[in-house]
mmCIF file of N, CA and C in Angstrom:
data_model
loop_
_atom_site.group_PDB
_atom_site.id
_atom_site.type_symbol
_atom_site.label_atom_id
_atom_site.label_comp_id
_atom_site.label_asym_id
_atom_site.label_seq_id
_atom_site.Cartn_x
_atom_site.Cartn_y
_atom_site.Cartn_z
ATOM 1 N N ARG A 1 0.818 -1.187 0.000
ATOM 2 C CA ARG A 1 0.000 0.000 0.000
ATOM 3 C C ARG A 1 0.862 1.252 0.000
ATOM 4 N N THR A 2 1.719 1.424 0.974
ATOM 5 C CA THR A 2 2.600 2.592 1.027
ATOM 6 C C THR A 2 3.981 2.172 1.533
ATOM 7 N N PRO A 3 4.701 1.369 0.740
ATOM 8 C CA PRO A 3 5.948 0.777 1.232
ATOM 9 C C PRO A 3 7.063 1.777 1.516
ATOM 10 N N TYR A 4 6.981 2.986 0.984
ATOM 11 C CA TYR A 4 8.035 3.965 1.245
ATOM 12 C C TYR A 4 7.652 4.923 2.370
ATOM 13 N N MET A 5 6.407 4.870 2.816
ATOM 14 C CA MET A 5 5.961 5.755 3.892
ATOM 15 C C MET A 5 5.905 5.045 5.248
ATOM 16 N N LEU A 6 5.418 3.806 5.264
ATOM 17 C CA LEU A 6 5.224 3.099 6.525
ATOM 18 C C LEU A 6 6.508 2.910 7.343
ATOM 19 N N PRO A 7 7.678 2.672 6.719
ATOM 20 C CA PRO A 7 8.887 2.511 7.530
ATOM 21 C C PRO A 7 9.275 3.782 8.298
ATOM 22 N N ALA A 8 8.766 4.945 7.879
ATOM 23 C CA ALA A 8 9.067 6.185 8.597
ATOM 24 C C ALA A 8 8.311 6.270 9.912
ATOM 25 N N GLY A 9 7.246 5.505 10.052
ATOM 26 C CA GLY A 9 6.447 5.530 11.271
ATOM 27 C C GLY A 9 6.927 4.501 12.275
ATOM 28 N N PRO A 10 6.374 4.559 13.478
ATOM 29 C CA PRO A 10 6.792 3.626 14.523
ATOM 30 C C PRO A 10 6.221 2.223 14.321
ATOM 31 N N ASP A 11 6.902 1.243 14.872
ATOM 32 C CA ASP A 11 6.444 -0.143 14.819
ATOM 33 C C ASP A 11 5.619 -0.463 16.058
ATOM 34 N N ALA A 12 4.619 -1.311 15.879
ATOM 35 C CA ALA A 12 3.857 -1.855 17.011
ATOM 36 C C ALA A 12 4.421 -3.247 17.277
ATOM 37 N N VAL A 13 5.063 -3.424 18.413
ATOM 38 C CA VAL A 13 5.736 -4.679 18.747
ATOM 39 C C VAL A 13 5.351 -5.115 20.156
ATOM 40 N N ASP A 14 5.816 -6.282 20.543
ATOM 41 C CA ASP A 14 5.630 -6.804 21.898
ATOM 42 C C ASP A 14 4.170 -6.801 22.331
ATOM 43 N N LEU A 15 3.298 -7.310 21.466
ATOM 44 C CA LEU A 15 1.899 -7.417 21.843
ATOM 45 C C LEU A 15 1.780 -8.345 23.043
ATOM 46 N N SER A 16 0.921 -7.969 23.982
ATOM 47 C CA SER A 16 0.815 -8.753 25.217
ATOM 48 C C SER A 16 0.204 -10.123 24.978
ATOM 49 N N HIS A 17 -0.525 -10.291 23.894
ATOM 50 C CA HIS A 17 -1.140 -11.572 23.563
ATOM 51 C C HIS A 17 -1.069 -11.753 22.053
ATOM 52 N N GLU A 18 -0.843 -12.966 21.607
ATOM 53 C CA GLU A 18 -1.034 -13.265 20.191
ATOM 54 C C GLU A 18 -2.476 -13.661 19.973
ATOM 55 N N THR A 19 -3.034 -14.366 20.964
ATOM 56 C CA THR A 19 -4.456 -14.699 20.965
ATOM 57 C C THR A 19 -4.975 -14.430 22.363
ATOM 58 N N LEU A 20 -6.019 -13.645 22.441
ATOM 59 C CA LEU A 20 -6.633 -13.290 23.706
ATOM 60 C C LEU A 20 -8.028 -13.897 23.726
ATOM 61 N N THR A 21 -8.325 -14.731 24.718
ATOM 62 C CA THR A 21 -9.640 -15.371 24.834
ATOM 63 C C THR A 21 -10.389 -14.746 26.007
ATOM 64 N N VAL A 22 -11.573 -14.207 25.711
ATOM 65 C CA VAL A 22 -12.353 -13.485 26.711
ATOM 66 C C VAL A 22 -13.805 -13.920 26.625
ATOM 67 N N PRO A 23 -14.476 -14.120 27.765
ATOM 68 C CA PRO A 23 -15.902 -14.451 27.719
ATOM 69 C C PRO A 23 -16.712 -13.268 27.196
ATOM 70 N N PHE A 24 -17.758 -13.572 26.469
ATOM 71 C CA PHE A 24 -18.654 -12.538 25.955
ATOM 72 C C PHE A 24 -19.152 -11.684 27.117
ATOM 73 N N GLY A 25 -19.112 -10.372 26.945
ATOM 74 C CA GLY A 25 -19.570 -9.438 27.971
ATOM 75 C C GLY A 25 -18.468 -8.917 28.863
ATOM 76 N N ALA A 26 -17.304 -9.558 28.849
ATOM 77 C CA ALA A 26 -16.174 -9.104 29.670
ATOM 78 C C ALA A 26 -15.375 -8.060 28.895
ATOM 79 N N THR A 27 -14.491 -7.399 29.601
ATOM 80 C CA THR A 27 -13.608 -6.423 28.968
ATOM 81 C C THR A 27 -12.289 -7.095 28.619
ATOM 82 N N ALA A 28 -11.876 -6.955 27.377
ATOM 83 C CA ALA A 28 -10.582 -7.472 26.929
ATOM 84 C C ALA A 28 -9.554 -6.347 27.045
ATOM 85 N N VAL A 29 -8.414 -6.645 27.635
ATOM 86 C CA VAL A 29 -7.345 -5.666 27.798
ATOM 87 C C VAL A 29 -6.079 -6.236 27.167
ATOM 88 N N PHE A 30 -5.412 -5.444 26.365
ATOM 89 C CA PHE A 30 -4.168 -5.873 25.731
ATOM 90 C C PHE A 30 -3.216 -4.698 25.665
ATOM 91 N N SER A 31 -1.951 -4.985 25.403
ATOM 92 C CA SER A 31 -0.959 -3.920 25.313
ATOM 93 C C SER A 31 0.000 -4.189 24.162
ATOM 94 N N ALA A 32 0.698 -3.131 23.784
ATOM 95 C CA ALA A 32 1.719 -3.207 22.741
ATOM 96 C C ALA A 32 2.755 -2.128 23.033
ATOM 97 N N THR A 33 3.904 -2.269 22.422
ATOM 98 C CA THR A 33 4.924 -1.225 22.492
ATOM 99 C C THR A 33 4.978 -0.549 21.140
ATOM 100 N N ILE A 34 4.849 0.766 21.132
ATOM 101 C CA ILE A 34 4.957 1.557 19.903
ATOM 102 C C ILE A 34 6.361 2.161 19.919
ATOM 103 N N ASP A 35 7.169 1.773 18.924
ATOM 104 C CA ASP A 35 8.609 2.068 18.949
ATOM 105 C C ASP A 35 9.033 2.763 17.660
ATOM 106 N N ASP A 36 9.521 3.995 17.770
ATOM 107 C CA ASP A 36 9.977 4.747 16.600
ATOM 108 C C ASP A 36 11.486 4.645 16.395
ATOM 109 N N THR A 37 12.170 3.812 17.163
ATOM 110 C CA THR A 37 13.638 3.734 17.076
ATOM 111 C C THR A 37 14.132 2.530 16.293
ATOM 112 N N ARG A 38 13.255 1.725 15.739
ATOM 113 C CA ARG A 38 13.661 0.462 15.124
ATOM 114 C C ARG A 38 14.119 0.591 13.671
ATOM 115 N N PHE A 39 13.958 1.729 13.045
ATOM 116 C CA PHE A 39 14.368 1.900 11.657
ATOM 117 C C PHE A 39 15.889 1.889 11.578
ATOM 118 N N ASN A 40 16.438 1.116 10.636
ATOM 119 C CA ASN A 40 17.885 0.994 10.497
ATOM 120 C C ASN A 40 18.340 1.885 9.345
ATOM 121 N N GLY A 41 18.727 3.106 9.659
ATOM 122 C CA GLY A 41 19.151 4.030 8.620
ATOM 123 C C GLY A 41 19.169 5.450 9.148
ATOM 124 N N PRO A 42 19.234 6.419 8.248
ATOM 125 C CA PRO A 42 19.378 7.816 8.663
ATOM 126 C C PRO A 42 18.068 8.486 9.100
ATOM 127 N N GLU A 43 16.987 7.733 9.134
ATOM 128 C CA GLU A 43 15.691 8.296 9.528
ATOM 129 C C GLU A 43 15.744 8.832 10.962
ATOM 130 N N PRO A 44 15.396 10.116 11.169
ATOM 131 C CA PRO A 44 15.363 10.615 12.548
ATOM 132 C C PRO A 44 14.196 9.986 13.314
ATOM 133 N N THR A 45 14.338 9.944 14.626
ATOM 134 C CA THR A 45 13.264 9.397 15.455
ATOM 135 C C THR A 45 12.487 10.543 16.095
ATOM 136 N N GLN A 46 11.222 10.264 16.385
ATOM 137 C CA GLN A 46 10.363 11.255 17.017
ATOM 138 C C GLN A 46 9.631 10.591 18.178
ATOM 139 N N ASN A 47 9.058 11.418 19.023
ATOM 140 C CA ASN A 47 8.215 10.891 20.086
ATOM 141 C C ASN A 47 6.942 10.320 19.475
ATOM 142 N N ILE A 48 6.349 9.389 20.160
ATOM 143 C CA ILE A 48 5.076 8.817 19.740
ATOM 144 C C ILE A 48 3.983 9.845 20.037
ATOM 145 N N ALA A 49 3.082 10.034 19.082
ATOM 146 C CA ALA A 49 1.996 11.003 19.247
ATOM 147 C C ALA A 49 0.677 10.326 19.604
ATOM 148 N N GLN A 50 0.449 9.126 19.061
ATOM 149 C CA GLN A 50 -0.790 8.412 19.353
ATOM 150 C C GLN A 50 -0.688 6.974 18.886
ATOM 151 N N ALA A 51 -1.613 6.168 19.366
ATOM 152 C CA ALA A 51 -1.748 4.784 18.931
ATOM 153 C C ALA A 51 -3.232 4.472 18.897
ATOM 154 N N GLU A 52 -3.600 3.585 18.004
ATOM 155 C CA GLU A 52 -5.004 3.209 17.881
ATOM 156 C C GLU A 52 -5.121 1.779 17.398
ATOM 157 N N PHE A 53 -6.325 1.221 17.579
ATOM 158 C CA PHE A 53 -6.581 -0.113 17.071
ATOM 159 C C PHE A 53 -7.926 -0.140 16.377
ATOM 160 N N PHE A 54 -8.121 -1.163 15.579
ATOM 161 C CA PHE A 54 -9.331 -1.376 14.807
ATOM 162 C C PHE A 54 -9.749 -2.825 15.013
ATOM 163 N N ILE A 55 -11.035 -3.077 15.049
ATOM 164 C CA ILE A 55 -11.516 -4.445 15.214
ATOM 165 C C ILE A 55 -12.122 -4.931 13.901
ATOM 166 N N ASP A 56 -11.543 -5.982 13.360
ATOM 167 C CA ASP A 56 -12.009 -6.694 12.165
ATOM 168 C C ASP A 56 -11.848 -5.946 10.851
ATOM 169 N N VAL A 57 -11.705 -4.646 10.869
ATOM 170 C CA VAL A 57 -11.539 -3.879 9.630
ATOM 171 C C VAL A 57 -10.239 -3.084 9.736
ATOM 172 N N PRO A 58 -9.209 -3.424 8.963
ATOM 173 C CA PRO A 58 -7.931 -2.716 9.052
ATOM 174 C C PRO A 58 -8.044 -1.292 8.511
ATOM 175 N N PRO A 59 -7.118 -0.422 8.894
ATOM 176 C CA PRO A 59 -7.230 0.991 8.527
ATOM 177 C C PRO A 59 -7.114 1.283 7.035
ATOM 178 N N TRP A 60 -6.585 0.360 6.261
ATOM 179 C CA TRP A 60 -6.407 0.636 4.833
ATOM 180 C C TRP A 60 -7.627 0.259 3.991
ATOM 181 N N ILE A 61 -8.631 -0.346 4.564
ATOM 182 C CA ILE A 61 -9.818 -0.747 3.813
ATOM 183 C C ILE A 61 -10.654 0.484 3.462
ATOM 184 N N THR A 62 -11.115 0.554 2.234
ATOM 185 C CA THR A 62 -11.923 1.706 1.814
ATOM 186 C C THR A 62 -13.353 1.320 1.449
ATOM 187 N N THR A 63 -13.650 0.037 1.377
ATOM 188 C CA THR A 63 -15.008 -0.376 1.020
ATOM 189 C C THR A 63 -15.960 -0.287 2.205
ATOM 190 N N THR A 64 -15.431 -0.244 3.392
ATOM 191 C CA THR A 64 -16.209 -0.045 4.610
ATOM 192 C C THR A 64 -15.416 0.927 5.467
ATOM 193 N N THR A 65 -16.029 1.580 6.405
ATOM 194 C CA THR A 65 -15.314 2.583 7.187
ATOM 195 C C THR A 65 -14.649 1.960 8.407
ATOM 196 N N PRO A 66 -13.310 1.946 8.440
ATOM 197 C CA PRO A 66 -12.623 1.445 9.634
ATOM 198 C C PRO A 66 -12.859 2.417 10.799
ATOM 199 N N ILE A 67 -13.078 1.886 11.983
ATOM 200 C CA ILE A 67 -13.343 2.727 13.155
ATOM 201 C C ILE A 67 -12.133 2.668 14.086
ATOM 202 N N PRO A 68 -11.376 3.779 14.177
ATOM 203 C CA PRO A 68 -10.215 3.777 15.068
ATOM 204 C C PRO A 68 -10.648 3.917 16.526
ATOM 205 N N ILE A 69 -9.960 3.175 17.401
ATOM 206 C CA ILE A 69 -10.197 3.257 18.840
ATOM 207 C C ILE A 69 -8.860 3.627 19.476
ATOM 208 N N ALA A 70 -8.834 4.741 20.186
ATOM 209 C CA ALA A 70 -7.592 5.245 20.763
ATOM 210 C C ALA A 70 -7.060 4.314 21.839
ATOM 211 N N MET A 71 -5.738 4.204 21.860
ATOM 212 C CA MET A 71 -5.045 3.467 22.917
ATOM 213 C C MET A 71 -4.418 4.491 23.854
ATOM 214 N N THR A 72 -4.193 4.093 25.099
ATOM 215 C CA THR A 72 -3.644 5.029 26.066
ATOM 216 C C THR A 72 -2.222 4.639 26.451
ATOM 217 N N PRO A 73 -1.366 5.635 26.669
ATOM 218 C CA PRO A 73 0.001 5.319 27.100
ATOM 219 C C PRO A 73 -0.011 4.806 28.538
ATOM 220 N N ALA A 74 0.770 3.770 28.806
ATOM 221 C CA ALA A 74 0.796 3.157 30.130
ATOM 222 C C ALA A 74 1.296 4.130 31.194
ATOM 223 N N ASP A 75 2.181 5.055 30.812
ATOM 224 C CA ASP A 75 2.709 6.009 31.789
ATOM 225 C C ASP A 75 1.889 7.298 31.853
ATOM 226 N N GLY A 76 0.801 7.371 31.079
ATOM 227 C CA GLY A 76 -0.091 8.525 31.143
ATOM 228 C C GLY A 76 0.149 9.606 30.108
ATOM 229 N N THR A 77 1.311 9.606 29.444
ATOM 230 C CA THR A 77 1.625 10.671 28.497
ATOM 231 C C THR A 77 2.427 10.137 27.317
ATOM 232 N N PHE A 78 2.062 10.575 26.124
ATOM 233 C CA PHE A 78 2.877 10.287 24.935
ATOM 234 C C PHE A 78 4.012 11.308 24.929
ATOM 235 N N ASP A 79 5.210 10.886 25.370
ATOM 236 C CA ASP A 79 6.303 11.841 25.474
ATOM 237 C C ASP A 79 7.680 11.229 25.204
ATOM 238 N N SER A 80 7.710 10.058 24.561
ATOM 239 C CA SER A 80 9.009 9.452 24.259
ATOM 240 C C SER A 80 8.938 8.687 22.942
ATOM 241 N N GLU A 81 10.105 8.249 22.479
ATOM 242 C CA GLU A 81 10.211 7.548 21.201
ATOM 243 C C GLU A 81 9.706 6.110 21.285
ATOM 244 N N VAL A 82 9.586 5.584 22.496
ATOM 245 C CA VAL A 82 9.071 4.229 22.733
ATOM 246 C C VAL A 82 8.003 4.335 23.818
ATOM 247 N N GLU A 83 6.798 3.876 23.505
ATOM 248 C CA GLU A 83 5.689 3.949 24.462
ATOM 249 C C GLU A 83 4.981 2.602 24.560
ATOM 250 N N VAL A 84 4.706 2.179 25.771
ATOM 251 C CA VAL A 84 3.828 1.035 25.988
ATOM 252 C C VAL A 84 2.414 1.599 26.036
ATOM 253 N N VAL A 85 1.521 0.989 25.262
ATOM 254 C CA VAL A 85 0.144 1.463 25.194
ATOM 255 C C VAL A 85 -0.810 0.323 25.524
ATOM 256 N N THR A 86 -1.991 0.678 26.004
ATOM 257 C CA THR A 86 -2.997 -0.333 26.305
ATOM 258 C C THR A 86 -4.289 -0.003 25.575
ATOM 259 N N GLY A 87 -5.019 -1.065 25.274
ATOM 260 C CA GLY A 87 -6.321 -0.926 24.644
ATOM 261 C C GLY A 87 -7.325 -1.792 25.361
ATOM 262 N N THR A 88 -8.565 -1.347 25.386
ATOM 263 C CA THR A 88 -9.628 -2.140 26.006
ATOM 264 C C THR A 88 -10.803 -2.243 25.046
ATOM 265 N N VAL A 89 -11.452 -3.399 25.099
ATOM 266 C CA VAL A 89 -12.613 -3.675 24.253
ATOM 267 C C VAL A 89 -13.714 -4.251 25.127
ATOM 268 N N ASP A 90 -14.903 -3.693 25.045
ATOM 269 C CA ASP A 90 -16.068 -4.270 25.695
ATOM 270 C C ASP A 90 -16.602 -5.341 24.756
ATOM 271 N N THR A 91 -16.434 -6.597 25.116
ATOM 272 C CA THR A 91 -16.812 -7.684 24.198
ATOM 273 C C THR A 91 -18.322 -7.815 24.030
ATOM 274 N N ALA A 92 -19.102 -7.122 24.850
ATOM 275 C CA ALA A 92 -20.555 -7.142 24.666
ATOM 276 C C ALA A 92 -20.955 -6.468 23.352
ATOM 277 N N THR A 93 -20.036 -5.698 22.782
ATOM 278 C CA THR A 93 -20.312 -5.043 21.496
ATOM 279 C C THR A 93 -19.908 -5.914 20.311
ATOM 280 N N LEU A 94 -19.356 -7.091 20.588
ATOM 281 C CA LEU A 94 -18.880 -7.984 19.531
ATOM 282 C C LEU A 94 -19.728 -9.248 19.474
ATOM 283 N N THR A 95 -19.557 -9.996 18.419
ATOM 284 C CA THR A 95 -20.204 -11.301 18.319
ATOM 285 C C THR A 95 -19.279 -12.364 18.908
ATOM 286 N N ILE A 96 -19.847 -13.482 19.311
ATOM 287 C CA ILE A 96 -19.031 -14.600 19.764
ATOM 288 C C ILE A 96 -18.273 -15.137 18.558
ATOM 289 N N GLY A 97 -16.999 -15.390 18.739
ATOM 290 C CA GLY A 97 -16.156 -15.887 17.659
ATOM 291 C C GLY A 97 -14.813 -15.183 17.659
ATOM 292 N N ARG A 98 -14.057 -15.398 16.597
ATOM 293 C CA ARG A 98 -12.703 -14.842 16.474
ATOM 294 C C ARG A 98 -12.759 -13.488 15.768
ATOM 295 N N HIS A 99 -12.051 -12.538 16.340
ATOM 296 C CA HIS A 99 -11.935 -11.195 15.770
ATOM 297 C C HIS A 99 -10.459 -10.870 15.611
ATOM 298 N N MET A 100 -10.142 -10.015 14.660
ATOM 299 C CA MET A 100 -8.768 -9.567 14.459
ATOM 300 C C MET A 100 -8.677 -8.113 14.930
ATOM 301 N N VAL A 101 -7.661 -7.837 15.750
ATOM 302 C CA VAL A 101 -7.415 -6.496 16.257
ATOM 303 C C VAL A 101 -6.151 -5.980 15.584
ATOM 304 N N PHE A 102 -6.277 -4.868 14.856
ATOM 305 C CA PHE A 102 -5.169 -4.256 14.125
ATOM 306 C C PHE A 102 -4.679 -3.047 14.926
ATOM 307 N N ILE A 103 -3.364 -2.982 15.184
ATOM 308 C CA ILE A 103 -2.777 -1.940 16.023
ATOM 309 C C ILE A 103 -1.703 -1.204 15.230
ATOM 310 N N HIS A 104 -1.686 0.130 15.357
ATOM 311 C CA HIS A 104 -0.577 0.898 14.811
ATOM 312 C C HIS A 104 -0.396 2.193 15.593
ATOM 313 N N GLY A 105 0.757 2.835 15.383
ATOM 314 C CA GLY A 105 1.071 4.073 16.086
ATOM 315 C C GLY A 105 1.522 5.150 15.130
ATOM 316 N N GLN A 106 1.496 6.369 15.623
ATOM 317 C CA GLN A 106 1.897 7.531 14.829
ATOM 318 C C GLN A 106 2.935 8.323 15.611
ATOM 319 N N ASP A 107 3.955 8.847 14.897
ATOM 320 C CA ASP A 107 4.949 9.676 15.563
ATOM 321 C C ASP A 107 4.561 11.158 15.445
ATOM 322 N N GLU A 108 5.342 12.017 16.095
ATOM 323 C CA GLU A 108 5.018 13.450 16.112
ATOM 324 C C GLU A 108 5.079 14.105 14.736
ATOM 325 N N ASP A 109 5.775 13.486 13.785
ATOM 326 C CA ASP A 109 5.820 14.031 12.429
ATOM 327 C C ASP A 109 4.602 13.622 11.606
ATOM 328 N N GLY A 110 3.697 12.838 12.207
ATOM 329 C CA GLY A 110 2.487 12.419 11.511
ATOM 330 C C GLY A 110 2.623 11.135 10.725
ATOM 331 N N ASN A 111 3.739 10.430 10.890
ATOM 332 C CA ASN A 111 3.965 9.174 10.173
ATOM 333 C C ASN A 111 3.309 8.018 10.911
ATOM 334 N N TRP A 112 2.385 7.323 10.233
ATOM 335 C CA TRP A 112 1.803 6.105 10.785
ATOM 336 C C TRP A 112 2.718 4.947 10.465
ATOM 337 N N GLY A 113 2.869 4.024 11.387
ATOM 338 C CA GLY A 113 3.712 2.857 11.181
ATOM 339 C C GLY A 113 2.939 1.665 10.662
ATOM 340 N N VAL A 114 3.661 0.586 10.489
ATOM 341 C CA VAL A 114 3.107 -0.666 9.999
ATOM 342 C C VAL A 114 2.127 -1.229 11.030
ATOM 343 N N VAL A 115 1.063 -1.832 10.542
ATOM 344 C CA VAL A 115 0.054 -2.431 11.407
ATOM 345 C C VAL A 115 0.514 -3.808 11.888
ATOM 346 N N THR A 116 0.271 -4.089 13.160
ATOM 347 C CA THR A 116 0.492 -5.407 13.744
ATOM 348 C C THR A 116 -0.863 -5.882 14.271
ATOM 349 N N ALA A 117 -1.077 -7.182 14.284
ATOM 350 C CA ALA A 117 -2.403 -7.675 14.657
ATOM 351 C C ALA A 117 -2.335 -8.794 15.690
ATOM 352 N N LEU A 118 -3.457 -8.967 16.385
ATOM 353 C CA LEU A 118 -3.627 -10.088 17.296
ATOM 354 C C LEU A 118 -5.050 -10.613 17.143
ATOM 355 N N PHE A 119 -5.260 -11.849 17.574
ATOM 356 C CA PHE A 119 -6.594 -12.440 17.559
ATOM 357 C C PHE A 119 -7.276 -12.191 18.894
ATOM 358 N N LEU A 120 -8.558 -11.900 18.844
ATOM 359 C CA LEU A 120 -9.395 -11.788 20.028
ATOM 360 C C LEU A 120 -10.525 -12.796 19.871
ATOM 361 N N ASP A 121 -10.501 -13.823 20.708
ATOM 362 C CA ASP A 121 -11.542 -14.845 20.681
ATOM 363 C C ASP A 121 -12.563 -14.535 21.767
ATOM 364 N N VAL A 122 -13.785 -14.231 21.345
ATOM 365 C CA VAL A 122 -14.878 -13.982 22.277
ATOM 366 C C VAL A 122 -15.671 -15.279 22.365
ATOM 367 N N VAL A 123 -15.758 -15.816 23.569
ATOM 368 C CA VAL A 123 -16.378 -17.135 23.747
ATOM 369 C C VAL A 123 -17.623 -17.029 24.623
ATOM 370 N N ASP A 124 -18.502 -17.997 24.479
ATOM 371 C CA ASP A 124 -19.708 -18.099 25.292
ATOM 372 C C ASP A 124 -19.275 -18.416 26.724
ATOM 373 N N PRO A 125 -19.628 -17.585 27.700
ATOM 374 C CA PRO A 125 -19.172 -17.839 29.066
ATOM 375 C C PRO A 125 -19.680 -19.155 29.639
ATOM 376 N N GLN A 126 -20.812 -19.632 29.164
ATOM 377 C CA GLN A 126 -21.344 -20.912 29.650
ATOM 378 C C GLN A 126 -20.452 -22.077 29.235
ATOM 379 N N LEU A 127 -19.782 -21.938 28.098
ATOM 380 C CA LEU A 127 -18.936 -23.025 27.604
ATOM 381 C C LEU A 127 -17.587 -23.081 28.300
ATOM 382 N N LEU A 128 -17.210 -22.011 28.949
ATOM 383 C CA LEU A 128 -15.914 -21.995 29.650
ATOM 384 C C LEU A 128 -15.889 -22.897 30.874
ATOM 385 N N TYR A 129 -17.038 -23.110 31.481
ATOM 386 C CA TYR A 129 -17.057 -23.791 32.768
ATOM 387 C C TYR A 129 -17.800 -25.114 32.749
ATOM 388 N N LEU A 130 -17.976 -25.683 31.587
ATOM 389 C CA LEU A 130 -18.632 -26.985 31.502
ATOM 390 C C LEU A 130 -17.712 -28.065 32.065
ATOM 391 N N PRO A 131 -18.248 -28.973 32.878
ATOM 392 C CA PRO A 131 -17.388 -30.036 33.424
ATOM 393 C C PRO A 131 -16.996 -31.023 32.324
ATOM 394 N N ILE A 132 -15.871 -31.623 32.509
ATOM 395 C CA ILE A 132 -15.424 -32.660 31.573
ATOM 396 C C ILE A 132 -16.021 -33.985 32.062
ATOM 397 N N ILE A 133 -16.783 -34.611 31.217
ATOM 398 C CA ILE A 133 -17.444 -35.863 31.579
ATOM 399 C C ILE A 133 -16.708 -37.021 30.910
ATOM 400 N N THR A 134 -16.292 -37.950 31.721
ATOM 401 C CA THR A 134 -15.609 -39.135 31.177
ATOM 402 C C THR A 134 -16.440 -40.359 31.489
ATOM 403 N N THR A 135 -16.383 -41.312 30.620
ATOM 404 C CA THR A 135 -17.103 -42.569 30.859
ATOM 405 C C THR A 135 -16.098 -43.661 31.160
ATOM 406 N N PRO A 136 -16.452 -44.558 32.069
ATOM 407 C CA PRO A 136 -15.507 -45.627 32.427
ATOM 408 C C PRO A 136 -15.319 -46.632 31.322
#
């Protein structure tokens, strides 16, 4: 899509989960590190300005409107070149099943970085606690 622009932005790395399983109706919490220092070359680094995530629709899709959801810096302020950020999702707004969460960050120069993703599995809470029945 934009192979010469995305490397100028920060990377989303160190996702807290590759797959997050949450009962329907619960809040899903995940984190990532937004890092603008990983580019290998003369590119200057900037502080992180923001991070956001999208559920099921990545930011580059134009046939439907992607809905960005802001992530918050773990230390309370976007003020460095590397920021740990957290995101929360109320799973009551989702359907039961597997969802893809797309995460990316932006630096102070306005450069968005490459998107990284994780799976969010929303499960029926009744199925989580069913006893295992064995027959002799």
